[in-house]
mmCIF file of C-alpha atoms in Angstrom:
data_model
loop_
_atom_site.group_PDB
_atom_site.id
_atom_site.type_symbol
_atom_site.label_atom_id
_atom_site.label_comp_id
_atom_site.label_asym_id
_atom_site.label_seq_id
_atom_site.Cartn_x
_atom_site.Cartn_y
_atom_site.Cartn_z
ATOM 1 C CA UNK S 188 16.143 -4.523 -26.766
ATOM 2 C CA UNK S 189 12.953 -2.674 -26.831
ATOM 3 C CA UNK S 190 12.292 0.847 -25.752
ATOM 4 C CA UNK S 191 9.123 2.669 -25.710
ATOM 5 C CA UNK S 192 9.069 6.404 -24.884
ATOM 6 C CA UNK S 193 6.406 9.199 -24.283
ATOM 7 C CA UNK S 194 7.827 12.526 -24.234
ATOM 8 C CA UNK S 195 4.436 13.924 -22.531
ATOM 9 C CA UNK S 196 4.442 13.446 -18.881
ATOM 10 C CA UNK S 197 0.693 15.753 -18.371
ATOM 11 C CA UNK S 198 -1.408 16.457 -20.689
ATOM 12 C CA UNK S 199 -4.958 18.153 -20.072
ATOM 13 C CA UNK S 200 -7.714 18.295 -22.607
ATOM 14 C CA UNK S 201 -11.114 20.450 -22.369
ATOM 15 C CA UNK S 202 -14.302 18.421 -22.006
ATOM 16 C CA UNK S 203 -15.776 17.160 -25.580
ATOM 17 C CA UNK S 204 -12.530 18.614 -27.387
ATOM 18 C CA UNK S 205 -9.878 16.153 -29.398
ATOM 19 C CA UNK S 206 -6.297 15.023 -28.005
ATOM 20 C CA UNK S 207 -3.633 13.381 -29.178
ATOM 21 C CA UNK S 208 -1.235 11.267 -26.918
ATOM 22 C CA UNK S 209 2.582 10.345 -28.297
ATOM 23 C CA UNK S 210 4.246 7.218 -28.125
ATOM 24 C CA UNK S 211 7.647 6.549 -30.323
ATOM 25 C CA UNK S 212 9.290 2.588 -30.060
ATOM 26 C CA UNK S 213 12.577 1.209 -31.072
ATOM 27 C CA UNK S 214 12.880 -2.643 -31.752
ATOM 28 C CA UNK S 215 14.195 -4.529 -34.443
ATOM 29 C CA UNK S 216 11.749 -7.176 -34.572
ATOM 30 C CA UNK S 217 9.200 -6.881 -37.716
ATOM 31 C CA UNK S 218 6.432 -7.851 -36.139
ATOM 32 C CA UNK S 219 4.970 -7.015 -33.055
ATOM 33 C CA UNK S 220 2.310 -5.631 -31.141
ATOM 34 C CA UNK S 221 1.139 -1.783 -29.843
ATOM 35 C CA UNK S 222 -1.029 -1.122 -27.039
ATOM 36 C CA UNK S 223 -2.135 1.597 -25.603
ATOM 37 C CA UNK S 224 -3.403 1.101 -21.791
ATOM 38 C CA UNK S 225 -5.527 3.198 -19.321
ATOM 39 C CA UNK S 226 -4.858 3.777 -15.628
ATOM 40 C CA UNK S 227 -7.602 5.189 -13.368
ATOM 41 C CA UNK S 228 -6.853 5.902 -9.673
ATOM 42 C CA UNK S 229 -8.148 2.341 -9.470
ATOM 43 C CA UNK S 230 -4.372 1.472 -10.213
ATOM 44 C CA UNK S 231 -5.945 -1.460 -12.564
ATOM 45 C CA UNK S 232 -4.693 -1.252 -16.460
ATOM 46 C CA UNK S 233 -7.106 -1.324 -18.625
ATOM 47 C CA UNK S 234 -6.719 -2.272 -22.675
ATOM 48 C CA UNK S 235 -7.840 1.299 -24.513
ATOM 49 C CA UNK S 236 -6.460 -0.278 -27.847
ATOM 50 C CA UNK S 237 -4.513 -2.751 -30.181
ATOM 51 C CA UNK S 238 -2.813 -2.802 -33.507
ATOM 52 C CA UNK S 239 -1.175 -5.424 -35.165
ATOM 53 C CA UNK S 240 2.295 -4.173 -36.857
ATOM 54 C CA UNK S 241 1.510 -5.905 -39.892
ATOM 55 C CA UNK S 242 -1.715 -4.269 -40.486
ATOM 56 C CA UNK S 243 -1.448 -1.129 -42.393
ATOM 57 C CA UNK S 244 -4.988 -0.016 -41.574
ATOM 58 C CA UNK S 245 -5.148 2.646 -37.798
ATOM 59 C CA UNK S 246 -7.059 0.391 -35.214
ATOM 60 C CA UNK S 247 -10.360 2.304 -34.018
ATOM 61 C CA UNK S 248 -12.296 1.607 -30.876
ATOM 62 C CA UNK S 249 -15.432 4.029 -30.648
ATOM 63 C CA UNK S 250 -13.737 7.848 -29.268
ATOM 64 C CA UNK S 251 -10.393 6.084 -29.373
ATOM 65 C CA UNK S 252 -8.219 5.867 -32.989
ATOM 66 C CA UNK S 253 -4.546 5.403 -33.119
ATOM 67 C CA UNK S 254 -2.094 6.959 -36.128
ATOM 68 C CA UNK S 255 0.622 4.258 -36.701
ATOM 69 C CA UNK S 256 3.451 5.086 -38.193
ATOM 70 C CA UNK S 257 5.761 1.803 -38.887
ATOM 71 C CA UNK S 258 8.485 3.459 -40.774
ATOM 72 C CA UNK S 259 8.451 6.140 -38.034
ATOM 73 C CA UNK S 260 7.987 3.831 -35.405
ATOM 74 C CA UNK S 261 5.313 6.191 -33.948
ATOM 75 C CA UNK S 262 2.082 4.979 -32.360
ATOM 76 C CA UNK S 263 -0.122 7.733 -31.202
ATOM 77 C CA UNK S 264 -3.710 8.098 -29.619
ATOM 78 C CA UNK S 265 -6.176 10.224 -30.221
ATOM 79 C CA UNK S 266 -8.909 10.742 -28.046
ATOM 80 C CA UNK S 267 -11.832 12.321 -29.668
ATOM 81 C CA UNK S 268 -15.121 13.751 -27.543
ATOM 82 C CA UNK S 269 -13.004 13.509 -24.531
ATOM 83 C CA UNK S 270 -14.904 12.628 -21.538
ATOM 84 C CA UNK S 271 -14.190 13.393 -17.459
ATOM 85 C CA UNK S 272 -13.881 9.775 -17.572
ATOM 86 C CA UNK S 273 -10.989 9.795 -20.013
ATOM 87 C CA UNK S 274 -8.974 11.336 -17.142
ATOM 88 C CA UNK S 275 -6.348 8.582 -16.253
ATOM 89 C CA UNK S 276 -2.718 7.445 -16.856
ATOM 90 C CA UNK S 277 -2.251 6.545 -20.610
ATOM 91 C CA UNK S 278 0.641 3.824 -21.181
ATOM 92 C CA UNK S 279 1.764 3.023 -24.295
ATOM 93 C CA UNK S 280 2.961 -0.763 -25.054
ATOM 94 C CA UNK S 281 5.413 -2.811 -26.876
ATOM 95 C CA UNK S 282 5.240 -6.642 -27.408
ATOM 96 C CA UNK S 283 6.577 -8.711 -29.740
ATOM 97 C CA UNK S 284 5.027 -11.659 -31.870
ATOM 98 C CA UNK S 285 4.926 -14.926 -29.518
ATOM 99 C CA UNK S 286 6.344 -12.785 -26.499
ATOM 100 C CA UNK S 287 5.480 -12.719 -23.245
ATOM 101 C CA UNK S 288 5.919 -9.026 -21.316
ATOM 102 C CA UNK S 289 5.109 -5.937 -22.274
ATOM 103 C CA UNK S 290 7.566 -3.175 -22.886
ATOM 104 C CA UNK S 291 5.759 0.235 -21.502
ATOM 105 C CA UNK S 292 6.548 3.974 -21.865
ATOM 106 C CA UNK S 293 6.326 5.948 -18.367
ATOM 107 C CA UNK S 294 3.445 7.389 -18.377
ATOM 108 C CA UNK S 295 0.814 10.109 -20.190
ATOM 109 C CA UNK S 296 -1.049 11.611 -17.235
ATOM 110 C CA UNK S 297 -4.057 13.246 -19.165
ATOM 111 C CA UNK S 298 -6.552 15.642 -17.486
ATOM 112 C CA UNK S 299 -10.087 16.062 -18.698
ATOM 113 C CA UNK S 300 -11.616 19.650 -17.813
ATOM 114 C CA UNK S 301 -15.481 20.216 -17.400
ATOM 115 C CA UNK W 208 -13.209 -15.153 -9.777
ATOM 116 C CA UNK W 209 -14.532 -12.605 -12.318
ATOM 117 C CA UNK W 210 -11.316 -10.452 -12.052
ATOM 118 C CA UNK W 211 -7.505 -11.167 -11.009
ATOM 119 C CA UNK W 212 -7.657 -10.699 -7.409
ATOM 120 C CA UNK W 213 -4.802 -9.056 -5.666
ATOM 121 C CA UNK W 214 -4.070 -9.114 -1.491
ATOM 122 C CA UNK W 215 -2.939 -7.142 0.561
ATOM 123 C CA UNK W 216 -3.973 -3.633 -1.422
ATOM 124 C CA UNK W 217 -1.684 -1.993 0.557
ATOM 125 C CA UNK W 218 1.229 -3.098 2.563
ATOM 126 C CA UNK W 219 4.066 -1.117 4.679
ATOM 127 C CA UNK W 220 6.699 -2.902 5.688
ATOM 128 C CA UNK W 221 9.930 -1.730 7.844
ATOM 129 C CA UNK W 222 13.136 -1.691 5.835
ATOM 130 C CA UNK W 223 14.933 -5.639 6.358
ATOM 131 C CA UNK W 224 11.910 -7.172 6.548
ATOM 132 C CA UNK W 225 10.265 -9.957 4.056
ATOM 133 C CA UNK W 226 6.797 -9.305 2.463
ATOM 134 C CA UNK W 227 4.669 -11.275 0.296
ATOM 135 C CA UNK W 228 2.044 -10.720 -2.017
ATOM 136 C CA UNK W 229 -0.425 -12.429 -3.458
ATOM 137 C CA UNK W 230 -2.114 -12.877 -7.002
ATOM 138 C CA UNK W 231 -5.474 -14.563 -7.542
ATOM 139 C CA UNK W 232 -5.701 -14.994 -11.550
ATOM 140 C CA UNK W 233 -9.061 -16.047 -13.423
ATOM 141 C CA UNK W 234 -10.012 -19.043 -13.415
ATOM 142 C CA UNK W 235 -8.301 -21.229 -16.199
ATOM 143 C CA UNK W 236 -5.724 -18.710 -17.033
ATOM 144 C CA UNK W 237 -2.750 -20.670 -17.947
ATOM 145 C CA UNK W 238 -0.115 -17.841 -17.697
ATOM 146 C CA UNK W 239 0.498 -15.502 -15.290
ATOM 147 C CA UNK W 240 2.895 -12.168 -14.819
ATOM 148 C CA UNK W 241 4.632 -9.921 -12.193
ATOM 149 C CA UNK W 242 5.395 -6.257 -12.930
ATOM 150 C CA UNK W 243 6.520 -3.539 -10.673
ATOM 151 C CA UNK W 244 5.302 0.207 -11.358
ATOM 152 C CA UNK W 245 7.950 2.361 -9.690
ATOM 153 C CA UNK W 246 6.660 5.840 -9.005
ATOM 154 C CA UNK W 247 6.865 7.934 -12.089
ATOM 155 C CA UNK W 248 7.571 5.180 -14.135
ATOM 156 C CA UNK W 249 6.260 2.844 -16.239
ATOM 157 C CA UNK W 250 5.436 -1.122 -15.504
ATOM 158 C CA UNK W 251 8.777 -3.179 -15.421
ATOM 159 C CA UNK W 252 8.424 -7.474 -15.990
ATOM 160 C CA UNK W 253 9.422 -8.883 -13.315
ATOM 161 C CA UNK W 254 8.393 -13.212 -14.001
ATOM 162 C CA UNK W 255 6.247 -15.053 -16.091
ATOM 163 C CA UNK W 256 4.475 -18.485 -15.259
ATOM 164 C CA UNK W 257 2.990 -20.185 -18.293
ATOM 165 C CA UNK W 258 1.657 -23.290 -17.336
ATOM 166 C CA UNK W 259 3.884 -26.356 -15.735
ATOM 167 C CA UNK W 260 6.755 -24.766 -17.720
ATOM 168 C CA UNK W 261 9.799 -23.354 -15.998
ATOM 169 C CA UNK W 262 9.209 -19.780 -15.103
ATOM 170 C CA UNK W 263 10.977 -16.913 -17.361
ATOM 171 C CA UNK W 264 12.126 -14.706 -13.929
ATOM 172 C CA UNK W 265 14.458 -12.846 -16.242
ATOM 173 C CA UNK W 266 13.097 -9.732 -14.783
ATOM 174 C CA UNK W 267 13.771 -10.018 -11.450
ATOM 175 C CA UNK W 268 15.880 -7.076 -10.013
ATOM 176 C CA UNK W 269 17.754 -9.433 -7.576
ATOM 177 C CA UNK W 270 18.087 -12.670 -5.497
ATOM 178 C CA UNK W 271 16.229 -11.123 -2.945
ATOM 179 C CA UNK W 272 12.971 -11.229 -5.357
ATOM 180 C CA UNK W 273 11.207 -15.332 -5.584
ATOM 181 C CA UNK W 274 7.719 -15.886 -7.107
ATOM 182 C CA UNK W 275 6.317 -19.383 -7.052
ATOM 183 C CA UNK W 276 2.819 -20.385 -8.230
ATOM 184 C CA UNK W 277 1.378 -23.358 -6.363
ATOM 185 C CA UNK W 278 -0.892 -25.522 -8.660
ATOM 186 C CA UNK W 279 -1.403 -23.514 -11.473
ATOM 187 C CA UNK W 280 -2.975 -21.313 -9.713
ATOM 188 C CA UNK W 281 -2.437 -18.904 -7.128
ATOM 189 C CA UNK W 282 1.462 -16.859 -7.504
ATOM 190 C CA UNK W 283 3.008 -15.445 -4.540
ATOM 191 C CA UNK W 284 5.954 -12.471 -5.093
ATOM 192 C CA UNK W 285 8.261 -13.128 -2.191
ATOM 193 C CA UNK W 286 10.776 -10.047 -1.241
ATOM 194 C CA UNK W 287 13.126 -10.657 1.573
ATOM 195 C CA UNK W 288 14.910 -8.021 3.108
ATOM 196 C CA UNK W 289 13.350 -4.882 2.125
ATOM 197 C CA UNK W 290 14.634 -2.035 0.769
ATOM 198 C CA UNK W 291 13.150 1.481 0.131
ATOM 199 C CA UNK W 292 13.619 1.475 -3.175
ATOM 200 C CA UNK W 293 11.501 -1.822 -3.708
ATOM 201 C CA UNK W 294 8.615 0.836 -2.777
ATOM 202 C CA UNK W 295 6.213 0.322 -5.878
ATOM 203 C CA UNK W 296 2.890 -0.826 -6.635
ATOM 204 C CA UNK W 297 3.286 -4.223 -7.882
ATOM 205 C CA UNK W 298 0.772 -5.337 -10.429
ATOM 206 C CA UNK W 299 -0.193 -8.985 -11.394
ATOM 207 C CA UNK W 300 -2.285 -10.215 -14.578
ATOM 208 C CA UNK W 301 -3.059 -13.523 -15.921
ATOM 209 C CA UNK W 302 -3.933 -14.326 -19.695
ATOM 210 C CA UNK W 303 -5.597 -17.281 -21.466
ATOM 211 C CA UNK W 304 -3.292 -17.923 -24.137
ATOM 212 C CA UNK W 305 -0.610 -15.125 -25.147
ATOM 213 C CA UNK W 306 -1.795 -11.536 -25.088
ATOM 214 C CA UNK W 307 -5.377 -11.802 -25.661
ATOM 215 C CA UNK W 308 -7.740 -11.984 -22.914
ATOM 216 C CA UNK W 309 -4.750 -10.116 -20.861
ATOM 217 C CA UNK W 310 -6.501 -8.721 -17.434
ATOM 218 C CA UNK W 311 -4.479 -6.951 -14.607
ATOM 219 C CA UNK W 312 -4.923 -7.062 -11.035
ATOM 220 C CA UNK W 313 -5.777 -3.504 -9.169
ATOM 221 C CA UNK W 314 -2.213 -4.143 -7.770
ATOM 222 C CA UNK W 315 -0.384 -4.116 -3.887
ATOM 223 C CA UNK W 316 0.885 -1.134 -3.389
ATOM 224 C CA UNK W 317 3.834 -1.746 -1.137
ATOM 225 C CA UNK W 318 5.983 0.809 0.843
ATOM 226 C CA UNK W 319 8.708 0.211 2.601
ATOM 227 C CA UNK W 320 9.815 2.890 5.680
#
């Protein structure tokens, strides 16, 4: 079975300052896929990033980077410049190669302060 | 449509009662999925359709939980007899092929009283 966890239930972050989000996994499969999603009050998940477990290289996206740890099993997300925007549920998310569901952790609620 | 469309947005429902809600995916979307976001929590599978093959429903809490999806098309999440703990915003996406091109629905948010 796979189990994704994030041991940060808030989170708040001042206005054009850095943050990191957690995310730790447990699977036994050897490759798979991370995610990390966004949730605005719009209740409609949004992709903020993807890596590929069998790339070594952190997947970037503009303010958004990930540190992925595969030995660790750690996936986090760091927010750089944060923006009022950026304030949203953050889900971190499992899947493996040729599945078809996610796996998510509970939840990140992140506040961005002016 | 330009988005997956889901109806109603909101829905309460008396406790013993069935409710159904609906998923519009994007057009030419072969597969299609159910989850359930439970407050505090995050999104559970509930089915996957993937073209004309059988359905993987393996998430499906219990037999009072049915999805069907009528010509490749349009899915319908069927709960009968309602309980307050199926309270939860139920959230639908659809996918071209695997997890690329993966787009959620802004959800039903269903509560049952």
């Amino acid at each position: 079975a796979q189990t994704v966890t994030q041991s940060q239930p808030e989170m708040s972050v001042q206005e054009a300052e850095t943050v990191t989000l957690s995310c730790t996994y447990d699977t036994s499969e050897s490759n798979y896929y991370l995610f990390w999603y966004k949730q605005p009050p719009s209740r409609q998940m949004i992709l903020v990033i993807r890596q590929e477990a069998y790339k070594q290289q952190n997947a970037t996206e503009n303010r958004f980077s990930v540190n992925f740890q595969k030995a660790a099993k750690s996936f986090s997300l760091k927010i750089s410049d944060s923006q009022l925007g950026d304030t949203a549920m953050y889900f971190c998310a499992f899947m493996k190669h040729r599945g078809n569901q996610f796996y998510f952790g509970t939840g990140t609620s992140l506040t961005v302060i002016p | 449509g330009a988005g997956v469309s889901q109806s109603p947005s909101n829905k309460v429902t008396e406790k013993g009662k069935d409710v159904e809600l609906r998923c519009d995916p994007i057009s030419g979307h072969t597969a299609l999925y159910w989850y359930r976001q439970s407050l505090g929590q995050g999104l559970e599978f509930l089915i996957y359709f993937q073209g004309n093959s059988a359905p993987d429903k393996s998430g499906l809490p219990s037999d009072r939980f049915s999805a069907e999806r009528t010509g490749g098309s349009v899915s319908t999440l069927t709960i009968q007899r309602t309980q307050q703990e199926d309270s939860a915003v139920y959230l639908c996406a659809s996918s071209l092929e695997g997890l690329y091109g993966y787009t959620f629905g802004s959800g039903t948010r269903l509560t049952v009283v």
